[in-house]
Tab-separated table of C-alpha atoms and ligand atoms in Angstrom:
chain	number	residue	atom	x	y	z
O	29	MET	CA	0.000	0.000	0.000
O	30	SER	CA	1.937	3.040	-1.125
O	31	THR	CA	0.472	6.484	-0.812
O	32	ALA	CA	0.153	6.947	-4.545
O	33	HIS	CA	-1.268	10.452	-4.439
O	34	ASP	CA	0.797	11.796	-1.588
O	35	THR	CA	3.649	13.753	-3.092
O	36	SER	CA	4.404	15.672	0.133
O	37	ALA	CA	7.195	13.183	0.773
O	38	ARG	CA	9.195	14.714	-2.057
O	39	ARG	CA	9.517	17.960	-0.165
O	40	ASP	CA	10.720	16.248	3.016
O	41	PRO	CA	14.522	16.510	3.170
O	42	SER	CA	14.775	13.475	5.452
O	43	ILE	CA	13.441	11.301	2.663
O	44	THR	CA	15.265	12.808	-0.286
O	45	ALA	CA	18.530	12.427	1.631
O	46	GLY	CA	20.553	9.305	1.323
O	47	HIS	CA	22.676	9.513	-1.789
O	48	ASP	CA	25.181	12.184	-0.783
O	49	GLY	CA	26.540	10.496	2.326
O	50	THR	CA	25.843	13.451	4.628
O	51	ALA	CA	22.467	12.258	5.939
O	52	PRO	CA	22.322	10.339	9.244
O	53	ARG	CA	22.915	6.644	8.842
O	54	THR	CA	19.758	4.565	8.724
O	55	PRO	CA	17.918	2.740	10.146
O	56	TYR	CA	16.589	4.803	13.019
O	57	LEU	CA	13.239	5.589	14.558
O	58	ILE	CA	12.109	9.164	15.101
O	59	LEU	CA	9.500	9.444	17.825
O	60	ASP	CA	7.423	12.609	18.144
O	61	LEU	CA	6.851	13.358	21.847
O	62	ALA	CA	4.252	16.028	21.052
O	63	ALA	CA	2.225	13.306	19.324
O	64	VAL	CA	2.571	11.088	22.419
O	65	ARG	CA	1.322	13.944	24.639
O	66	ALA	CA	-1.606	14.560	22.311
O	67	ARG	CA	-2.453	10.863	22.330
O	68	TYR	CA	-2.244	10.739	26.117
O	69	ARG	CA	-4.803	13.541	26.315
O	70	LEU	CA	-7.067	11.802	23.824
O	71	LEU	CA	-6.854	8.459	25.666
O	72	SER	CA	-7.440	10.196	29.014
O	73	SER	CA	-10.779	11.489	27.834
O	74	LEU	CA	-11.781	8.269	26.083
O	75	VAL	CA	-13.317	6.423	29.022
O	76	PRO	CA	-14.477	8.908	31.649
O	77	GLY	CA	-12.595	8.471	34.910
O	78	ALA	CA	-10.244	5.766	33.639
O	79	ARG	CA	-6.638	6.081	34.826
O	80	ILE	CA	-4.088	5.532	32.095
O	81	HIS	CA	-1.289	3.079	32.874
O	82	TYR	CA	1.084	3.193	29.900
O	83	ALA	CA	2.375	-0.317	29.093
O	84	VAL	CA	6.084	0.424	29.078
O	85	LYS	CA	7.073	-2.473	26.824
O	86	ALA	CA	5.535	-0.816	23.739
O	87	ASN	CA	8.315	1.788	23.707
O	88	PRO	CA	10.563	2.145	26.752
O	89	ALA	CA	12.498	5.223	25.563
O	90	PRO	CA	13.271	7.223	28.734
O	91	GLN	CA	11.987	10.434	27.106
O	92	VAL	CA	8.644	8.746	26.422
O	93	ILE	CA	8.344	7.716	30.059
O	94	ALA	CA	9.392	11.188	31.289
O	95	THR	CA	6.920	12.852	28.920
O	96	LEU	CA	4.122	10.655	30.228
O	97	VAL	CA	5.139	11.225	33.865
O	98	ARG	CA	4.793	14.973	33.274
O	99	ALA	CA	1.438	14.428	31.549
O	100	GLY	CA	0.157	12.573	34.647
O	101	SER	CA	0.257	8.976	33.420
O	102	CYS	CA	0.629	5.863	35.541
O	103	PHE	CA	2.557	2.823	34.250
O	104	ASP	CA	2.154	-0.905	33.657
O	105	VAL	CA	5.391	-2.877	33.979
O	106	ALA	CA	6.600	-6.466	33.722
O	107	SER	CA	10.105	-6.475	35.232
O	108	ARG	CA	12.529	-4.827	37.624
O	109	PRO	CA	14.312	-2.873	34.842
O	110	GLU	CA	10.961	-1.413	33.736
O	111	ILE	CA	10.264	-0.350	37.321
O	112	GLU	CA	13.707	1.260	37.581
O	113	LEU	CA	13.125	3.011	34.282
O	114	CYS	CA	9.822	4.510	35.496
O	115	LEU	CA	11.239	5.524	38.873
O	116	SER	CA	14.276	7.172	37.313
O	117	ALA	CA	11.995	9.064	34.918
O	118	GLY	CA	10.192	10.500	37.947
O	119	ALA	CA	7.191	8.196	38.297
O	120	ARG	CA	5.885	7.578	41.811
O	121	ALA	CA	6.004	3.961	42.938
O	122	GLU	CA	2.293	4.033	43.788
O	123	ASP	CA	1.559	4.918	40.146
O	124	ILE	CA	3.248	1.744	38.902
O	125	SER	CA	1.231	-1.444	38.445
O	126	TYR	CA	3.043	-4.765	38.110
O	127	GLY	CA	0.612	-6.234	35.596
O	128	SER	CA	2.547	-9.263	34.420
O	129	THR	CA	1.332	-12.566	35.818
O	130	VAL	CA	4.796	-14.111	35.415
O	131	LYS	CA	7.241	-12.370	37.760
O	132	LYS	CA	10.615	-13.333	39.184
O	133	CYS	CA	10.581	-13.630	42.978
O	134	SER	CA	13.461	-11.169	43.253
O	135	ASP	CA	11.608	-8.683	41.041
O	136	ILE	CA	8.469	-8.954	43.184
O	137	ALA	CA	10.596	-8.268	46.268
O	138	PHE	CA	12.296	-5.318	44.557
O	139	ALA	CA	8.948	-3.825	43.531
O	140	HIS	CA	7.533	-4.266	47.021
O	141	GLU	CA	10.573	-2.735	48.752
O	142	ASN	CA	10.374	0.248	46.429
O	143	GLY	CA	6.729	0.969	47.078
O	144	VAL	CA	4.913	-0.669	44.158
O	145	ARG	CA	1.514	-1.700	45.505
O	146	ARG	CA	-0.374	-3.457	42.719
O	147	PHE	CA	0.430	-6.917	41.371
O	148	ALA	CA	-1.439	-9.207	38.978
O	149	PHE	CA	-1.705	-13.011	39.094
O	150	ASP	CA	-3.543	-15.727	37.214
O	151	SER	CA	-2.494	-18.804	39.169
O	152	LEU	CA	-2.280	-20.072	42.723
O	153	ALA	CA	1.488	-20.479	42.414
O	154	GLU	CA	1.987	-16.816	41.482
O	155	LEU	CA	-0.323	-15.777	44.308
O	156	HIS	CA	1.873	-17.663	46.760
O	157	LYS	CA	4.954	-15.885	45.395
O	158	ILE	CA	3.319	-12.478	45.806
O	159	ALA	CA	2.181	-13.359	49.344
O	160	GLU	CA	5.748	-14.304	50.231
O	161	TYR	CA	7.702	-11.511	48.535
O	162	ALA	CA	5.168	-8.656	48.689
O	163	PRO	CA	3.148	-9.394	51.844
O	164	GLY	CA	-0.048	-7.379	52.119
O	165	ALA	CA	0.083	-6.153	48.492
O	166	ASP	CA	-2.963	-5.221	46.421
O	167	VAL	CA	-3.662	-7.945	43.871
O	168	PHE	CA	-5.641	-8.356	40.653
O	169	GLY	CA	-6.879	-11.635	39.312
O	170	ARG	CA	-6.349	-11.846	35.580
O	171	LEU	CA	-9.302	-13.102	33.634
O	172	ARG	CA	-8.851	-15.055	30.426
O	173	SER	CA	-10.090	-13.328	27.268
O	174	ASP	CA	-10.331	-15.106	23.925
O	175	GLY	CA	-8.775	-12.193	22.080
O	176	GLN	CA	-11.358	-12.417	19.310
O	177	GLY	CA	-11.201	-9.479	16.936
O	178	SER	CA	-7.585	-8.714	17.755
O	179	VAL	CA	-4.527	-9.053	15.546
O	180	PHE	CA	-2.418	-10.494	18.384
O	181	PRO	CA	-4.534	-12.496	20.897
O	182	LEU	CA	-2.927	-13.090	24.291
O	183	ASP	CA	-5.364	-15.764	25.431
O	184	GLY	CA	-3.129	-18.802	25.140
O	185	LYS	CA	-0.614	-17.583	27.682
O	186	PHE	CA	-2.441	-15.474	30.262
O	187	GLY	CA	-5.569	-15.443	32.355
O	188	SER	CA	-7.818	-17.894	34.139
O	189	PRO	CA	-11.543	-18.629	33.774
O	190	ALA	CA	-13.870	-16.419	35.826
O	191	GLY	CA	-14.712	-19.081	38.418
O	192	LEU	CA	-11.066	-19.715	39.198
O	193	VAL	CA	-10.250	-15.993	39.318
O	194	ALA	CA	-13.002	-15.542	41.915
O	195	ASP	CA	-11.725	-18.476	43.991
O	196	LEU	CA	-8.149	-17.177	43.798
O	197	LEU	CA	-9.211	-13.695	44.906
O	198	VAL	CA	-10.820	-15.257	47.976
O	199	GLU	CA	-7.651	-17.285	48.548
O	200	ALA	CA	-5.602	-14.075	48.225
O	201	ARG	CA	-7.375	-12.666	51.282
O	202	ARG	CA	-6.584	-15.851	53.215
O	203	LEU	CA	-2.905	-15.406	52.298
O	204	GLY	CA	-2.873	-11.916	53.814
O	205	LEU	CA	-3.066	-10.071	50.505
O	206	ASN	CA	-5.542	-7.356	49.589
O	207	PRO	CA	-7.683	-8.451	46.624
O	208	VAL	CA	-8.632	-5.265	44.761
O	209	GLY	CA	-10.004	-6.320	41.419
O	210	VAL	CA	-9.859	-7.989	38.045
O	211	SER	CA	-7.673	-7.387	35.010
O	212	PHE	CA	-7.728	-8.768	31.480
O	213	HIS	CA	-6.341	-8.090	28.008
O	214	VAL	CA	-8.603	-8.467	24.989
O	215	GLY	CA	-5.701	-8.893	22.560
O	216	SER	CA	-3.351	-6.378	21.015
O	217	GLN	CA	-4.447	-4.262	18.038
O	218	GLN	CA	-8.054	-5.046	18.841
O	219	LEU	CA	-10.245	-3.992	15.913
O	220	ASP	CA	-13.628	-4.540	17.567
O	221	PRO	CA	-14.549	-1.655	19.900
O	222	TYR	CA	-17.044	-3.948	21.688
O	223	ALA	CA	-14.436	-6.660	22.396
O	224	TRP	CA	-14.143	-5.482	26.019
O	225	GLY	CA	-17.846	-6.249	26.674
O	226	PRO	CA	-17.743	-9.953	27.604
O	227	SER	CA	-14.762	-9.495	29.962
O	228	ILE	CA	-16.393	-6.482	31.609
O	229	ALA	CA	-19.555	-8.560	32.152
O	230	SER	CA	-17.527	-11.463	33.605
O	231	THR	CA	-15.735	-9.027	35.894
O	232	ALA	CA	-19.063	-7.847	37.290
O	233	GLU	CA	-19.980	-11.479	37.990
O	234	ILE	CA	-16.672	-12.028	39.777
O	235	PHE	CA	-17.334	-8.911	41.881
O	236	ASP	CA	-20.697	-10.401	42.917
O	237	LYS	CA	-19.281	-13.846	43.577
O	238	VAL	CA	-16.500	-12.690	45.888
O	239	ALA	CA	-18.861	-10.223	47.589
O	240	ALA	CA	-20.685	-13.313	48.842
O	241	ALA	CA	-17.411	-14.246	50.564
O	242	GLY	CA	-17.279	-10.816	52.190
O	243	ILE	CA	-14.753	-9.259	49.813
O	244	ARG	CA	-15.498	-5.940	48.140
O	245	LEU	CA	-13.513	-5.489	44.940
O	246	GLY	CA	-13.169	-1.966	43.621
O	247	VAL	CA	-10.995	-1.942	40.497
O	248	ILE	CA	-11.460	-3.107	36.920
O	249	ASN	CA	-8.340	-3.085	34.741
O	250	LEU	CA	-9.263	-3.038	31.045
O	251	GLY	CA	-5.709	-3.794	29.921
O	252	GLY	CA	-4.354	-2.877	26.507
O	253	GLY	CA	-5.624	-3.570	23.026
O	254	LEU	CA	-6.396	-0.084	21.735
O	255	PRO	CA	-5.100	0.136	18.176
O	256	GLY	CA	-2.414	1.914	16.236
O	257	THR	CA	-3.659	3.561	13.044
O	258	TYR	CA	-1.928	1.330	10.512
O	259	GLY	CA	-4.710	1.496	7.962
O	260	PRO	CA	-8.320	2.357	7.136
O	261	GLU	CA	-9.600	-0.841	8.798
O	262	VAL	CA	-8.985	0.685	12.231
O	263	PRO	CA	-12.092	2.251	13.825
O	264	PRO	CA	-11.663	5.742	15.329
O	265	LEU	CA	-10.622	5.715	18.998
O	266	ALA	CA	-13.779	7.593	19.966
O	267	GLU	CA	-15.789	4.504	19.002
O	268	TYR	CA	-13.792	2.455	21.504
O	269	GLY	CA	-14.499	5.008	24.210
O	270	ARG	CA	-18.227	4.916	23.548
O	271	ALA	CA	-18.355	1.110	23.358
O	272	ILE	CA	-16.347	0.574	26.551
O	273	ASP	CA	-18.366	3.175	28.435
O	274	GLU	CA	-21.579	1.492	27.295
O	275	CYS	CA	-20.327	-1.946	28.425
O	276	LEU	CA	-19.265	-0.566	31.832
O	277	GLU	CA	-22.659	1.086	32.221
O	278	ARG	CA	-24.490	-2.134	31.385
O	279	ALA	CA	-22.385	-4.268	33.749
O	280	PHE	CA	-22.032	-1.929	36.717
O	281	GLY	CA	-24.629	0.852	36.356
O	282	ALA	CA	-24.247	3.387	39.146
O	283	ASN	CA	-21.705	1.185	40.972
O	284	ARG	CA	-18.895	1.652	38.494
O	285	PRO	CA	-15.580	0.681	40.079
O	286	GLU	CA	-12.257	2.459	39.635
O	287	VAL	CA	-11.223	1.920	36.015
O	288	MET	CA	-7.651	1.346	34.834
O	289	ILE	CA	-6.642	1.106	31.196
O	290	GLU	CA	-3.198	0.086	29.927
O	291	PRO	CA	-2.593	1.331	26.399
O	292	GLY	CA	0.816	0.434	25.009
O	293	ARG	CA	0.553	0.316	21.244
O	294	SER	CA	-2.044	3.056	20.914
O	295	MET	CA	0.007	5.502	22.979
O	296	VAL	CA	3.098	5.428	20.769
O	297	ALA	CA	2.524	3.623	17.449
O	298	ASP	CA	1.368	6.616	15.407
O	299	ALA	CA	4.107	8.850	16.853
O	300	GLY	CA	6.952	6.871	15.254
O	301	THR	CA	8.554	7.015	11.806
O	302	LEU	CA	11.221	4.475	10.939
O	303	HIS	CA	13.779	5.816	8.469
O	304	SER	CA	15.397	3.169	6.316
O	305	GLU	CA	17.374	2.876	3.112
O	306	VAL	CA	16.975	0.624	0.105
O	307	VAL	CA	19.930	-1.758	-0.053
O	308	LEU	CA	18.969	-3.585	-3.229
O	309	VAL	CA	16.196	-3.761	-5.806
O	310	SER	CA	16.361	-6.936	-7.825
O	311	ARG	CA	14.324	-9.268	-9.982
O	312	ARG	CA	14.520	-12.730	-8.524
O	313	ASP	CA	14.299	-15.554	-11.040
O	314	GLY	CA	15.066	-13.357	-14.042
O	315	SER	CA	13.313	-10.352	-15.492
O	316	ALA	CA	9.830	-11.850	-15.283
O	317	GLY	CA	10.146	-12.703	-11.583
O	318	ALA	CA	8.958	-10.760	-8.605
O	319	ARG	CA	10.663	-7.457	-7.813
O	320	TRP	CA	12.364	-7.662	-4.443
O	321	VAL	CA	13.164	-4.589	-2.393
O	322	TYR	CA	15.656	-5.160	0.409
O	323	LEU	CA	15.711	-2.522	3.134
O	324	ASP	CA	18.412	-1.963	5.756
O	325	VAL	CA	15.860	-2.812	8.462
O	326	GLY	CA	14.043	-6.112	8.777
O	327	ARG	CA	12.524	-8.751	11.004
O	328	PHE	CA	15.507	-8.668	13.381
O	329	GLY	CA	16.051	-4.900	13.365
O	330	GLY	CA	12.720	-3.960	14.929
O	331	LEU	CA	10.064	-5.196	12.517
O	332	ALA	CA	9.267	-8.422	14.379
O	333	GLU	CA	5.555	-7.681	14.123
O	334	THR	CA	5.657	-8.266	10.375
O	335	GLU	CA	5.673	-11.970	11.221
O	336	GLY	CA	2.524	-13.450	9.719
O	337	GLU	CA	2.087	-10.161	7.806
O	338	LEU	CA	-0.708	-9.089	10.143
O	339	ILE	CA	0.491	-5.521	10.641
O	340	HIS	CA	0.974	-3.455	7.492
O	341	TYR	CA	3.051	-0.369	8.081
O	342	PRO	CA	2.251	2.481	5.687
O	343	MET	CA	5.329	3.527	3.711
O	344	ARG	CA	6.598	6.712	2.073
O	345	THR	CA	9.297	7.232	-0.492
O	346	ALA	CA	10.563	10.268	-2.371
O	347	HIS	CA	9.083	8.747	-5.535
O	348	ASP	CA	5.510	8.503	-4.254
O	349	GLY	CA	3.057	9.498	-6.953
O	350	GLU	CA	5.131	7.934	-9.731
O	351	PRO	CA	4.022	4.654	-11.359
O	352	SER	CA	4.250	1.825	-8.875
O	353	ALA	CA	4.186	-1.957	-8.979
O	354	PRO	CA	4.086	-4.890	-6.554
O	355	VAL	CA	7.163	-5.797	-4.529
O	356	VAL	CA	8.320	-8.381	-2.063
O	357	LEU	CA	9.860	-6.499	0.855
O	358	ALA	CA	12.742	-8.011	2.778
O	359	GLY	CA	15.321	-7.137	5.399
O	360	PRO	CA	19.080	-7.124	4.932
O	361	THR	CA	20.238	-10.134	6.963
O	362	CYS	CA	21.295	-13.565	5.735
O	363	ASP	CA	18.311	-15.295	7.272
O	364	SER	CA	15.452	-16.553	5.162
O	365	ALA	CA	12.958	-15.533	7.866
O	366	ASP	CA	13.984	-11.937	7.249
O	367	VAL	CA	11.206	-11.247	4.735
O	368	LEU	CA	8.734	-8.543	5.757
O	369	TYR	CA	5.947	-8.842	3.204
O	370	ARG	CA	5.731	-11.579	0.622
O	371	HIS	CA	1.955	-12.040	0.445
O	372	HIS	CA	0.516	-8.673	1.401
O	373	PRO	CA	0.308	-6.618	-1.806
O	374	TYR	CA	2.697	-3.724	-1.318
O	375	LEU	CA	3.112	-1.353	-4.250
O	376	LEU	CA	6.252	0.754	-4.425
O	377	PRO	CA	7.445	3.144	-7.148
O	378	GLU	CA	9.117	1.482	-10.120
O	379	SER	CA	11.865	4.110	-9.987
O	380	LEU	CA	12.937	3.067	-6.481
O	381	ARG	CA	16.622	2.165	-6.363
O	382	ALA	CA	19.445	1.364	-3.958
O	383	GLY	CA	20.288	4.274	-1.667
O	384	ASP	CA	16.750	5.736	-1.697
O	385	ARG	CA	15.074	6.376	1.618
O	386	VAL	CA	11.922	4.513	2.641
O	387	GLN	CA	9.961	5.667	5.683
O	388	LEU	CA	7.793	3.216	7.567
O	389	LEU	CA	5.030	5.061	9.386
O	390	CYS	CA	3.183	4.123	12.610
O	391	THR	CA	6.289	2.337	13.879
O	392	GLY	CA	6.480	3.836	17.382
O	393	ALA	CA	5.255	0.669	19.145
O	394	TYR	CA	6.903	-2.746	19.461
O	395	THR	CA	9.820	-1.923	17.170
O	396	VAL	CA	12.827	-0.558	19.089
O	397	SER	CA	12.032	-2.821	22.055
O	398	TYR	CA	11.890	-5.888	19.745
O	399	SER	CA	15.102	-5.140	17.892
O	400	SER	CA	17.997	-7.588	18.243
O	401	VAL	CA	21.301	-6.388	19.638
O	402	GLY	CA	22.933	-6.781	16.264
O	403	PHE	CA	22.128	-9.877	14.231
O	404	ASN	CA	24.526	-10.101	11.283
O	405	GLY	CA	25.977	-6.751	12.337
O	406	PHE	CA	22.694	-4.897	11.790
O	407	GLY	CA	21.070	-3.015	14.622
O	408	PRO	CA	20.052	-2.414	17.290
O	409	LEU	CA	17.438	0.039	16.093
O	410	THR	CA	17.976	3.428	17.693
O	411	CYS	CA	15.177	5.739	18.786
O	412	ARG	CA	15.583	9.495	18.656
O	413	CYS	CA	12.847	11.497	20.370
O	414	VAL	CA	11.973	14.887	18.939
O	415	ASP	CA	9.689	17.420	20.539
O	416	SER	CA	7.774	20.472	19.533
O	417	PRO	CA	5.590	22.813	21.579
O	418	ASP	CA	1.986	21.695	21.776
O	419	ALA	CA	-0.494	23.552	19.614
O	420	ALA	CA	-1.879	26.634	21.362
O	421	GLY	CA	-4.505	25.815	23.933
O	422	ALA	CA	-4.030	22.070	23.514
Q	28	PLP	C1	1.349	-5.642	26.640
Q	28	PLP	C2	0.362	-5.309	27.691
Q	28	PLP	C3	-0.416	-4.156	27.563
Q	28	PLP	C4	-0.385	-3.269	26.345
Q	28	PLP	O1	-1.047	-3.854	25.274
Q	28	PLP	P1	-1.319	-3.037	23.934
Q	28	PLP	O2	-2.119	-3.963	23.107
Q	28	PLP	O3	-0.012	-2.682	23.357
Q	28	PLP	O4	-2.079	-1.810	24.301
Q	28	PLP	C5	-1.269	-3.848	28.591
Q	28	PLP	N1	-1.368	-4.630	29.703
Q	28	PLP	C6	-0.629	-5.746	29.841
Q	28	PLP	C7	-0.763	-6.538	31.094
Q	28	PLP	C8	0.247	-6.130	28.842
Q	28	PLP	O5	0.961	-7.244	28.984
């Protein structure tokens, strides 16, 4: 999918650069902090009253975390280094939620000693670990969600059925912990705004069930799943806000609990542009064969999410608007898995040649943090954050 009628790229010096040797060496990601701030504000108003916990793994650049600290965000983490990152960027420990259900004992202890209060679990064994290494902590039971409607379901690895979550929350109290609520994740890049509905309804049932055991839960954690805007198939974020609000209303009415939401992808995806260079354009299997375009970034340099070709990054070149034709897009390494798009029909200008710049848009999430340390001498992908003053009054 090339932007055939968008010729603005030709006036962008960062994309016409590349042949004279003076331009910065690609590949690198440019992340626009003003866009992250704007997205934080949009997400904050999406579900009334919901507290944003940015899922750090989507893009852990320290400037992103610091920007979100200043904006008022809380954070969702999965390891000691992510906690240290948030604390050193100025986050308060009580604004950090340890949402992973698979935590090292030493990391639980570290979090607890440093003032992190909230921990998630989806098994009795993890509950016992939390009780031992973070005695008295607030805990969430993670509910299984089938991930239907999402590009990357998380259901196979995380979450327990509602009945078990309720039983474990009761057990948590017996172990001296403070059961506070239920969390779930409806799958990443969720394209159905109503996908949160069934899990919200199950959460309300869990609240009722444990209330019978004398436990009042007060928090629902809606997890991640909000989309990046990779293409026209993505519904507007406002539709998600309306759908989620409607589902909360139906399940809880006037007794709506505290709401947490953990956007990772949606917070940063659209704010990133990955600058790359064409290494080779060739016809495989002779002149009639497919045209292959090899970039200097690939599956191992940050584009891991091209696996299965489920995410289609929009692309820009300096030749946009000129006649274009199908390509197979590949990375530069000597590994046959390093093909980005073989089946998805990408069209790129016929005039594209080695040394030209190609920009991959919407690459702010799950790119830098997925990049290898240097497979075949390529990488790791660097992230440079740029900032500009917010628009007046914004
Ligand atoms: C990864 C993750 C998120 C963020 O998911 P996105 O789909 O990127 O928004 C949120 N919560 C938890 C517990 C996660 O593991």
